[in-house]
CSV table of C-alpha atoms in Angstrom, one decimal:
chain,number,residue,atom,x,y,z
A,870,GLN,CA,0.4,14.1,5.0
A,871,SER,CA,-3.3,14.2,4.3
A,872,ALA,CA,-5.1,11.2,2.9
A,873,LEU,CA,-6.3,11.5,-0.6
A,874,THR,CA,-10.1,11.9,-1.0
A,875,GLN,CA,-12.2,9.2,-2.6
A,876,PRO,CA,-16.0,8.8,-2.6
A,877,PRO,CA,-17.0,6.2,0.0
A,878,SER,CA,-19.1,4.2,-2.5
A,879,ALA,CA,-19.8,3.7,-6.2
A,880,SER,CA,-22.0,1.3,-8.1
A,881,GLY,CA,-23.0,0.1,-11.5
A,882,SER,CA,-24.8,-2.6,-13.3
A,883,PRO,CA,-23.0,-5.5,-15.1
A,884,GLY,CA,-21.7,-4.3,-18.4
A,885,GLN,CA,-21.7,-0.7,-17.4
A,886,SER,CA,-18.7,1.6,-16.7
A,887,VAL,CA,-18.0,3.3,-13.4
A,888,THR,CA,-15.3,5.9,-12.6
A,889,ILE,CA,-13.8,6.4,-9.2
A,890,SER,CA,-12.0,9.6,-8.4
A,891,CYS,CA,-9.0,10.3,-6.1
A,892,THR,CA,-8.4,13.9,-5.3
A,893,GLY,CA,-5.2,15.1,-3.8
A,894,THR,CA,-3.2,18.3,-3.9
A,895,SER,CA,-0.5,20.0,-6.0
A,896,SER,CA,2.0,18.4,-3.5
A,897,ASP,CA,1.0,14.8,-4.3
A,898,VAL,CA,-1.3,13.7,-7.1
A,899,GLY,CA,-0.8,16.9,-9.0
A,900,ASP,CA,2.9,16.9,-8.8
A,901,TYR,CA,3.9,13.3,-9.6
A,902,LYS,CA,3.2,10.6,-12.1
A,903,TYR,CA,3.4,8.0,-9.3
A,904,VAL,CA,-0.3,7.3,-8.7
A,905,SER,CA,-1.5,3.7,-8.2
A,906,TRP,CA,-4.8,1.9,-7.8
A,907,TYR,CA,-5.5,-1.2,-5.8
A,908,GLN,CA,-8.4,-3.7,-5.6
A,909,GLN,CA,-9.1,-5.4,-2.2
A,910,HIS,CA,-11.6,-8.2,-1.8
A,911,PRO,CA,-12.8,-8.9,1.8
A,912,GLY,CA,-10.2,-10.7,3.9
A,913,LYS,CA,-7.6,-10.5,1.1
A,914,ALA,CA,-4.5,-8.4,0.6
A,915,PRO,CA,-4.7,-5.5,-1.9
A,916,LYS,CA,-3.9,-6.1,-5.5
A,917,LEU,CA,-2.1,-3.6,-7.8
A,918,MET,CA,-4.4,-2.7,-10.7
A,919,ILE,CA,-2.9,0.5,-12.1
A,920,TYR,CA,0.5,2.2,-11.6
A,921,GLU,CA,2.1,5.5,-12.8
A,922,VAL,CA,-1.4,6.9,-13.4
A,923,SER,CA,-2.4,4.7,-16.4
A,924,LYS,CA,-0.2,1.6,-16.7
A,925,ARG,CA,-1.6,-1.9,-16.1
A,926,PRO,CA,0.5,-4.7,-14.6
A,927,SER,CA,0.6,-7.9,-16.5
A,928,GLY,CA,-2.5,-9.9,-15.9
A,929,VAL,CA,-4.9,-7.0,-15.1
A,930,PRO,CA,-7.8,-6.9,-17.6
A,931,ASP,CA,-7.8,-3.9,-20.0
A,932,ARG,CA,-11.3,-3.1,-18.6
A,933,PHE,CA,-9.4,-1.2,-15.9
A,934,SER,CA,-7.9,2.1,-16.9
A,935,GLY,CA,-6.5,5.1,-15.2
A,936,SER,CA,-6.1,8.8,-15.9
A,937,LYS,CA,-5.2,12.1,-14.2
A,938,SER,CA,-6.2,15.7,-14.6
A,939,GLY,CA,-4.6,18.2,-12.3
A,940,ASN,CA,-4.9,17.1,-8.7
A,941,THR,CA,-7.4,14.4,-9.4
A,942,ALA,CA,-6.7,10.8,-10.6
A,943,SER,CA,-9.4,8.5,-11.8
A,944,LEU,CA,-10.0,4.8,-12.2
A,945,THR,CA,-12.5,3.6,-14.7
A,946,VAL,CA,-13.8,0.0,-14.8
A,947,SER,CA,-15.6,-0.8,-18.1
A,948,GLY,CA,-17.8,-3.7,-18.7
A,949,LEU,CA,-18.5,-4.3,-15.0
A,950,GLN,CA,-18.4,-7.9,-13.8
A,951,ALA,CA,-19.6,-9.4,-10.6
A,952,GLU,CA,-16.0,-10.1,-9.5
A,953,ASP,CA,-15.2,-6.4,-9.7
A,954,GLU,CA,-17.2,-5.8,-6.6
A,955,ALA,CA,-14.5,-4.9,-4.0
A,956,ASP,CA,-12.9,-1.9,-2.2
A,957,TYR,CA,-10.6,0.3,-4.3
A,958,TYR,CA,-7.8,2.4,-3.1
A,959,CYS,CA,-5.5,5.0,-4.7
A,960,ASN,CA,-2.1,6.1,-3.5
A,961,SER,CA,0.4,8.7,-4.6
A,962,TYR,CA,3.9,9.8,-3.9
A,963,ALA,CA,3.8,12.9,-1.8
A,964,GLY,CA,7.5,14.0,-1.7
A,965,ASN,CA,10.1,13.6,1.0
A,966,ASN,CA,9.9,9.8,0.8
A,967,ASN,CA,6.3,9.8,1.8
A,968,VAL,CA,3.3,7.9,0.2
A,969,VAL,CA,-0.3,8.6,0.9
A,970,PHE,CA,-3.4,6.5,0.3
A,971,GLY,CA,-7.0,7.5,-0.3
A,972,GLY,CA,-9.7,6.5,2.1
A,973,GLY,CA,-11.1,3.8,-0.2
A,974,THR,CA,-14.2,3.3,-2.3
A,975,LYS,CA,-16.6,0.4,-2.0
A,976,LEU,CA,-17.7,-0.6,-5.5
A,977,THR,CA,-21.0,-2.4,-5.7
A,978,VAL,CA,-22.1,-4.3,-8.8
A,979,LEU,CA,-25.9,-4.1,-8.8
B,561,GLU,CA,7.6,-19.1,-5.2
B,562,VAL,CA,7.7,-15.3,-5.0
B,563,GLN,CA,6.2,-14.3,-1.7
B,564,LEU,CA,6.4,-12.2,1.4
B,565,VAL,CA,5.6,-13.6,4.9
B,566,GLU,CA,5.1,-11.4,7.9
B,567,SER,CA,5.5,-12.3,11.5
B,568,GLY,CA,5.9,-10.8,14.9
B,569,GLY,CA,2.4,-9.5,15.5
B,570,GLY,CA,0.6,-10.0,18.8
B,571,VAL,CA,-1.1,-8.3,21.7
B,572,VAL,CA,0.9,-5.6,23.5
B,573,ARG,CA,0.0,-3.1,26.2
B,574,PRO,CA,0.0,0.7,25.5
B,575,GLY,CA,3.6,2.0,25.7
B,576,GLY,CA,5.0,-1.4,24.8
B,577,SER,CA,7.1,-2.5,21.8
B,578,LEU,CA,7.0,-5.0,19.0
B,579,ARG,CA,9.3,-5.9,16.1
B,580,LEU,CA,7.7,-7.1,12.9
B,581,SER,CA,9.5,-9.1,10.3
B,582,CYS,CA,8.9,-9.8,6.7
B,583,ALA,CA,10.7,-12.7,5.0
B,584,ALA,CA,11.1,-12.3,1.2
B,585,SER,CA,11.6,-15.2,-1.1
B,586,GLY,CA,11.6,-16.0,-4.8
B,587,PHE,CA,13.1,-12.7,-6.0
B,588,THR,CA,16.3,-10.6,-5.6
B,589,PHE,CA,15.4,-8.7,-2.4
B,590,ASP,CA,18.2,-6.2,-2.9
B,591,ASP,CA,16.7,-4.9,-6.1
B,592,TYR,CA,13.5,-3.6,-4.6
B,593,GLY,CA,12.2,-0.9,-2.3
B,594,MET,CA,9.9,-2.2,0.4
B,595,THR,CA,7.2,-0.8,2.6
B,596,TRP,CA,4.9,-1.5,5.5
B,597,VAL,CA,1.2,-0.7,5.1
B,598,ARG,CA,-1.4,-1.1,7.8
B,599,GLN,CA,-5.1,-1.5,7.9
B,600,ALA,CA,-7.1,-0.9,11.1
B,601,PRO,CA,-10.2,-3.2,11.5
B,602,GLY,CA,-12.8,-2.1,9.0
B,603,LYS,CA,-10.7,0.9,7.9
B,604,GLY,CA,-8.6,1.9,4.9
B,605,LEU,CA,-5.0,1.5,4.0
B,606,GLU,CA,-2.2,3.6,5.5
B,607,CYS,CA,1.4,3.7,4.4
B,608,VAL,CA,3.4,3.4,7.7
B,609,SER,CA,6.9,3.4,6.4
B,610,GLY,CA,8.9,2.7,3.2
B,611,MET,CA,12.5,2.5,2.2
B,612,ASN,CA,14.4,2.2,-1.1
B,613,TRP,CA,16.5,-0.8,-2.0
B,614,ASN,CA,19.6,0.1,0.0
B,615,GLY,CA,18.1,2.0,2.8
B,616,ASP,CA,19.4,5.4,1.8
B,617,ASN,CA,15.9,6.8,1.6
B,618,ARG,CA,13.2,6.2,4.3
B,619,GLY,CA,9.8,7.7,4.9
B,620,TYR,CA,7.4,7.6,7.8
B,621,ALA,CA,3.8,8.6,8.3
B,622,ASP,CA,3.4,11.5,10.6
B,623,SER,CA,1.4,9.2,12.9
B,624,VAL,CA,4.4,7.0,13.6
B,625,LYS,CA,7.4,9.3,13.2
B,626,GLY,CA,9.8,9.0,16.1
B,627,ARG,CA,8.2,5.8,17.3
B,628,PHE,CA,8.7,3.3,14.4
B,629,THR,CA,11.9,2.4,12.6
B,630,ILE,CA,12.1,0.5,9.3
B,631,SER,CA,15.2,-1.5,8.4
B,632,ARG,CA,16.3,-4.4,6.1
B,633,ASP,CA,18.8,-7.2,6.2
B,634,SER,CA,20.0,-8.3,2.8
B,635,ALA,CA,21.8,-11.4,4.2
B,636,LYS,CA,18.4,-12.6,5.6
B,637,ASN,CA,16.2,-11.2,2.8
B,638,SER,CA,14.1,-9.6,5.4
B,639,LEU,CA,12.4,-6.3,6.2
B,640,TYR,CA,11.7,-5.2,9.7
B,641,LEU,CA,9.5,-2.6,11.6
B,642,GLN,CA,10.5,-1.8,15.1
B,643,MET,CA,7.5,-0.3,16.8
B,644,ASN,CA,8.0,1.5,20.2
B,645,ASN,CA,5.6,3.4,22.5
B,646,LEU,CA,2.6,1.7,20.9
B,647,ARG,CA,-0.8,3.3,21.2
B,648,ALA,CA,-4.3,1.9,20.9
B,649,GLU,CA,-4.6,3.5,17.5
B,650,ASP,CA,-1.7,1.4,16.2
B,651,THR,CA,-4.0,-1.6,16.3
B,652,ALA,CA,-4.1,-2.9,12.7
B,653,LEU,CA,-3.2,-5.6,10.3
B,654,TYR,CA,0.3,-4.8,9.1
B,655,TYR,CA,1.2,-5.8,5.5
B,656,CYS,CA,4.7,-6.0,4.1
B,657,ALA,CA,4.7,-5.0,0.4
B,658,ARG,CA,7.2,-4.7,-2.5
B,659,GLY,CA,7.6,-1.7,-4.8
B,660,ARG,CA,8.1,-2.0,-8.5
B,661,ARG,CA,11.7,-2.5,-9.4
B,662,GLU,CA,12.0,0.9,-11.2
B,663,GLU,CA,10.9,2.9,-8.2
B,664,ASN,CA,13.1,4.5,-5.5
B,665,ILE,CA,10.6,4.9,-2.7
B,666,PRO,CA,7.9,2.2,-3.2
B,667,VAL,CA,4.6,3.5,-4.5
B,668,ALA,CA,3.3,0.9,-6.9
B,669,LEU,CA,3.1,-2.1,-4.6
B,670,ASP,CA,3.0,-5.2,-6.7
B,671,LEU,CA,3.6,-8.0,-4.1
B,672,TRP,CA,1.9,-8.2,-0.7
B,673,GLY,CA,2.1,-10.5,2.2
B,674,ARG,CA,-0.9,-11.8,4.1
B,675,GLY,CA,-0.3,-9.4,7.0
B,676,THR,CA,0.4,-9.8,10.7
B,677,LEU,CA,-2.1,-8.5,13.3
B,678,VAL,CA,-1.0,-6.1,16.0
B,679,THR,CA,-3.4,-5.4,18.9
B,680,VAL,CA,-2.6,-2.7,21.4
B,681,SER,CA,-4.7,-3.0,24.5
B,682,SER,CA,-4.5,-2.9,28.2
């Protein structure tokens, strides 16, 4: 059970797009469609933004999108807004009833 | 109101035990897998343990295997985490979270509590 790998930080200006990667292995991200993304503002509980690689829960803006290629999943935030500044985490099913998270990425809106 | 409320956290000495509880309301508890996720101060998220709707499938992080036990009580709409032989590195905010209804083991966590703080210190 190794944590998924995310870049520690990412940034973009308002209106721009930014993509955050989440790299796993053929035993987790690469083998299952069960990859999710979460947004966490300081002092708050995480919020589900993307599930099953690319699906958005009701109420999540379509500026947020997800994809996967091989062992790497990605979250893209388009049309960056100030309120998008937060920590973002990915997670994935890893087999044998286990779930692993990424280390998190701090997104800064410049 | 659809919500999860954790309780049971506190300060405990290394080697001690705690039992966390999570009270669910506003939805049909039996229909969902549930999980415990923790976050050490200033650190990232870690899935501690999860279970499917009826308890047939349970998973544990390697870091807690053999020390923590997840369980649920349908009559009380509650999820539990029994934590034994606690270590300093178990210090964290422990969240209870619900998986999407379609999932067996919860991965997409669509409802979270506010968390309960566990501090392991001598």
